Structures are given as C-alpha cells and as structure tokens.
GROMACS .gro file of C-alpha atoms in nm:
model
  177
    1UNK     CA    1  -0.428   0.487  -1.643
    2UNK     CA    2  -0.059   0.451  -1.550
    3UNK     CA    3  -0.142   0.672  -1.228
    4UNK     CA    4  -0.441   0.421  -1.130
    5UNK     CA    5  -0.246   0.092  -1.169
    6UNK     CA    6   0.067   0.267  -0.942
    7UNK     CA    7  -0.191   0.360  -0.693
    8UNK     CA    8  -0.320   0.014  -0.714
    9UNK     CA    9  -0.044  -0.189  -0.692
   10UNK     CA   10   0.144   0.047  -0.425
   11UNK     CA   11  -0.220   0.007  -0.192
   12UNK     CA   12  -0.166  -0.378  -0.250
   13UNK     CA   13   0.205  -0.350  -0.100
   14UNK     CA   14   0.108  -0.154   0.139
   15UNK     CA   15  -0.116  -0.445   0.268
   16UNK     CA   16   0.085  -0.709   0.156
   17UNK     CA   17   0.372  -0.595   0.360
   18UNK     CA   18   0.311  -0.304   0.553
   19UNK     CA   19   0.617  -0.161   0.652
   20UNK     CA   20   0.892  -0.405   0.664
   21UNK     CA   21   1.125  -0.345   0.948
   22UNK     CA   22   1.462  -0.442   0.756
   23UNK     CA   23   1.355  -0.103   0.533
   24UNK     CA   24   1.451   0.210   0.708
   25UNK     CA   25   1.181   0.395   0.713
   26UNK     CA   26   1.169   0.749   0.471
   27UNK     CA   27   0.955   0.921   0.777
   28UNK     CA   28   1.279   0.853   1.016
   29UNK     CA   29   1.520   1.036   0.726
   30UNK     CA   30   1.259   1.322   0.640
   31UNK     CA   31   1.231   1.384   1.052
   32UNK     CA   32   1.600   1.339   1.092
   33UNK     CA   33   1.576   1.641   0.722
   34UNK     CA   34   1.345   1.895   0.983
   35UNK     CA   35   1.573   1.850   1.284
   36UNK     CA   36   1.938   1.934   1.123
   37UNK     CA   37   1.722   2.218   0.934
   38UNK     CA   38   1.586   2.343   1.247
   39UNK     CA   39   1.900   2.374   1.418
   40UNK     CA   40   2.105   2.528   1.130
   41UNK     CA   41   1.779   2.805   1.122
   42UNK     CA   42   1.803   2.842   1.458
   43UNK     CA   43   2.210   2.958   1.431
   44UNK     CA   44   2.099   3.163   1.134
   45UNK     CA   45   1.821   3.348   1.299
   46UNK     CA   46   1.985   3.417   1.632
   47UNK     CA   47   1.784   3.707   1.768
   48UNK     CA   48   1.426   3.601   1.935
   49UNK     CA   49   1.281   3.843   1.706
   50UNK     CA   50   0.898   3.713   1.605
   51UNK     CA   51   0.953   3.792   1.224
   52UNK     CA   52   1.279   3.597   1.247
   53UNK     CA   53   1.100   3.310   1.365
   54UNK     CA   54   0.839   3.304   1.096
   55UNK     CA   55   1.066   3.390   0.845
   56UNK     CA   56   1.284   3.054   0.957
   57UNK     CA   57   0.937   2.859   0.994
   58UNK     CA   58   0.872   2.920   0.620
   59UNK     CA   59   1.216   2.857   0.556
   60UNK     CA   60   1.152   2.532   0.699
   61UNK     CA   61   0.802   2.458   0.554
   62UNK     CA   62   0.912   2.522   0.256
   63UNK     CA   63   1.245   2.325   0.205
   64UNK     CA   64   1.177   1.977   0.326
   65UNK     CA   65   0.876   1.930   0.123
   66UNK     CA   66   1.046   2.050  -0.172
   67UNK     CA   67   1.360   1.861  -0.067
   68UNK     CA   68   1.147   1.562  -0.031
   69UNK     CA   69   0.971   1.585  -0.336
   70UNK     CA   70   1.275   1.617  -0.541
   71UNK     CA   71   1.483   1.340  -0.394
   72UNK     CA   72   1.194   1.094  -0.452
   73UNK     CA   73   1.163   1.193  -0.776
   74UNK     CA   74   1.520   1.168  -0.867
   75UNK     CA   75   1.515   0.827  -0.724
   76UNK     CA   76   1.212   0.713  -0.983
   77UNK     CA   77   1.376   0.923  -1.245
   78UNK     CA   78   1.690   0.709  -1.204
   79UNK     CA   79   1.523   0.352  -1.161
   80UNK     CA   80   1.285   0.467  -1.525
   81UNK     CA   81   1.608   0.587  -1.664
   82UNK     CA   82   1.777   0.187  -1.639
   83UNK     CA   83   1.501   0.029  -1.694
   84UNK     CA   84   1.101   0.163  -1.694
   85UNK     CA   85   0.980  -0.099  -1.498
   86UNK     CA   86   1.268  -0.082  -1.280
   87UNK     CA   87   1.116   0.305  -1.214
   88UNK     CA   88   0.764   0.169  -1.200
   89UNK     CA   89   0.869  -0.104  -0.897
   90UNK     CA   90   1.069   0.182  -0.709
   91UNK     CA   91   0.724   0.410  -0.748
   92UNK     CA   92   0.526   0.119  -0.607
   93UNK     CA   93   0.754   0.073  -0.308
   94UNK     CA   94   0.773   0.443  -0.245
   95UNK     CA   95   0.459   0.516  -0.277
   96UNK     CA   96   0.350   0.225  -0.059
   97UNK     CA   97   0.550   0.321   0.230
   98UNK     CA   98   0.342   0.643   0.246
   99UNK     CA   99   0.073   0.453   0.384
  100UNK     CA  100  -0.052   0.305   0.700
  101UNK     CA  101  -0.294   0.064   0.627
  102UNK     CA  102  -0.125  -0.250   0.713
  103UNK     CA  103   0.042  -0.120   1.028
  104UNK     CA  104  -0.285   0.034   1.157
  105UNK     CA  105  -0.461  -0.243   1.135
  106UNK     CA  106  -0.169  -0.403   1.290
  107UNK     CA  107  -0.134  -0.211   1.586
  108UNK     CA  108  -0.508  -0.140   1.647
  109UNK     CA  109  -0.550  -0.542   1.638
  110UNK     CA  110  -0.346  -0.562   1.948
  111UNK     CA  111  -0.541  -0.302   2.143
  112UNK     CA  112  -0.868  -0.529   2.054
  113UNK     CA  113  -0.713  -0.845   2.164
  114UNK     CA  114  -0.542  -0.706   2.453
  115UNK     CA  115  -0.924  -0.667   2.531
  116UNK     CA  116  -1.054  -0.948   2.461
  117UNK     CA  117  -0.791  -1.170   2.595
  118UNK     CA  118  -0.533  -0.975   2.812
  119UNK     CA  119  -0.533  -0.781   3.126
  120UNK     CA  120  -0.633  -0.409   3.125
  121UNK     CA  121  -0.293  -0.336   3.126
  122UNK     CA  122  -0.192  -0.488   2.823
  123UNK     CA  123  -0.473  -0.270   2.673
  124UNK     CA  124  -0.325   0.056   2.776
  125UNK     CA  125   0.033  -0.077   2.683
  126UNK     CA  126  -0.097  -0.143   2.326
  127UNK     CA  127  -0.308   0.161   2.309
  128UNK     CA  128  -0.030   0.405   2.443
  129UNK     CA  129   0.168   0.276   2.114
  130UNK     CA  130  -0.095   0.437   1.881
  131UNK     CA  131  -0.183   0.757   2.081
  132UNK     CA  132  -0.066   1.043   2.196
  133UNK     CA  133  -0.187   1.075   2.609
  134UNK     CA  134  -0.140   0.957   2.914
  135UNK     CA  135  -0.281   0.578   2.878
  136UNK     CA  136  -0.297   0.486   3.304
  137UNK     CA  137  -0.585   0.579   3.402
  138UNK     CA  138  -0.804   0.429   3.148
  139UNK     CA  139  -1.060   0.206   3.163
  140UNK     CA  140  -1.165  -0.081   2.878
  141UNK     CA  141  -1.430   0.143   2.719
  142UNK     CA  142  -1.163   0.445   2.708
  143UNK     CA  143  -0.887   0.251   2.577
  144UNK     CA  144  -1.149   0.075   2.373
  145UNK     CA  145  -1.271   0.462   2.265
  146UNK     CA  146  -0.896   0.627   2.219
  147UNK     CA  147  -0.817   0.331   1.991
  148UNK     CA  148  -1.137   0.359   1.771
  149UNK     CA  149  -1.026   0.818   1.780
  150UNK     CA  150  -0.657   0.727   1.675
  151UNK     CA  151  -0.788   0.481   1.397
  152UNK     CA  152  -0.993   0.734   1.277
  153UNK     CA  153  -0.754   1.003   1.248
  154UNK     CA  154  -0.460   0.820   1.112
  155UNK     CA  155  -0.716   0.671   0.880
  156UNK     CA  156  -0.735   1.055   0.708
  157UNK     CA  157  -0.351   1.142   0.776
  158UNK     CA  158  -0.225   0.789   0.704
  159UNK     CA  159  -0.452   0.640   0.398
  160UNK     CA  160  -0.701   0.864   0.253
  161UNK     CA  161  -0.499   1.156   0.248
  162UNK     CA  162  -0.099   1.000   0.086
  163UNK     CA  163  -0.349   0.777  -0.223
  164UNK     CA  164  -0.534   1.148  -0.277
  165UNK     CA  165  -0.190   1.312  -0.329
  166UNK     CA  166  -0.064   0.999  -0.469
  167UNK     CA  167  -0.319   0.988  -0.720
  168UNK     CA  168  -0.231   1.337  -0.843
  169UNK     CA  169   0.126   1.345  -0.826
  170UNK     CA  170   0.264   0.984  -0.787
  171UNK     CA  171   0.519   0.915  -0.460
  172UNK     CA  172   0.687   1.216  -0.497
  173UNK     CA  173   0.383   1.373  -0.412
  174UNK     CA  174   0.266   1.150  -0.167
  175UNK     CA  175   0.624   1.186   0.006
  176UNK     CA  176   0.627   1.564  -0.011
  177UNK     CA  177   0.231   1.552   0.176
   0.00000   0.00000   0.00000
C-alpha cells in the first residue's frame, strides 16, 4: 500500500511540477558518475585489447547503477531516519524526477504549436529539442511524424518504464533503471 501511494503521489509531482529548473537535475550527476568512470577505466585498461574493453564495460555497467541505487537509498534512509515523513517527501521528490511526463508534454506542446501557429522553422527548432536527427530538411508532416516517434519512445523510457521499476523497488530503483 505504502509502495502505491509513493508511486501516486511522486506521478502527481511529476505533473505538478515537472522538473523544476532551480533543482539540478540527478540525470546531469549520474552522466557526469559514467564520464569520470569511463576515463579512470580507460587509464586502467590501457591496452586496446577486446577483453579489456568488455571487462571495463561491465565494470562500468555495473558500478553506476549500483552506485546510484545506493546513494538514493542512503538519501531516503537518512530523511526516514529524522523524521518518516521527512523520508517519505524525499522518496516522492526522487522518485518524481525519474519521470518525464510533465516535460514531454511540455516540449512536444511546442512542436504542435510551432505548427499550428509558427513558421516551419520554429517547428524543426522545437522538434530538434526532442530528437535525435538532423531536423532541416523536414517538412510539417515529418516534423509533425518525428515528434509523435520521440513521444512514443520516451513515453516507454521516460514514464512507463521508471513507475514499473518504481513500483517494485521505490526511487532507488527507479534511479538505478
């Protein structure tokens, strides 16, 4: 019950507030995590040496979700062990800022109304901010198209799949996905 009413109330934050710029984002600190790792592994395993590699690549795969995991649940551990709703709240807001809801909807808004109201231009400015290609040479049913693809995806990556993990392992979970 505890699990569902975490889940619930970090969803609601999520769409309440999204992601609120004067947070630093977690993502931006578990990216910064893989690059420092990636360069130490790369001093460590000099030689080009393709069991090296994949030895360092597990290294890697291994230790940041771990790292990740543990951290945020040290953090909850520490906000339950002053006060438990103190390390309910800090769940919430972790957990919430593993999803994307709000700023999905956010961005993919602007690709629609750049659309509706702007100049094709604006429409591949605001789609190039959710996708990954080259956002020139489309026309308004591509952009229109790309948009609809990148909702989709990010959809499974950014909503569906952080409340699944959430749901069986709380934000530390959720983080470590």
């Amino acid at each position: 019950m505890k699990m569902i009413l975490l889940l619930t109330a970090a969803v609601l934050l999520d769409l309440l507030i999204g992601d609120p710029a004067f947070i630093p984002h977690p993502i931006r600190g578990i990216g910064w995590l893989i690059s420092s790792m990636e360069k130490l592994l790369r001093r460590l395993f000099t030689d080009d040496q393709h069991r090296r590699a994949l030895l360092a690549g597990g290294v890697l795969a291994a230790v940041v979700p771990v790292s990740v995991f543990l951290l945020t649940f040290g953090l909850i551990w520490l906000a339950a062990a002053i006060h438990p709703l103190l390390g309910f709240c800090v769940e919430v807001l972790l957990g919430s800022l593993t999803l994307a809801a709000r700023s999905l909807k956010t961005e993919s808004m602007k690709v629609y109304t750049a659309l509706k109201t702007g100049t094709i231009e604006d429409a591949r400015y605001a789609v190039s901010m959710i996708v990954g290609r080259d956002t020139q040479a489309l026309d308004d049913k591509a952009v229109a198209r790309a948009a609809v693809e990148t909702v989709a995806e990010n959809c499974s990556d950014g909503v569906i799949a952080p409340m699944l993990y959430f749901a069986l392992g709380g934000a530390p979970l959720a983080f470590a996905y």
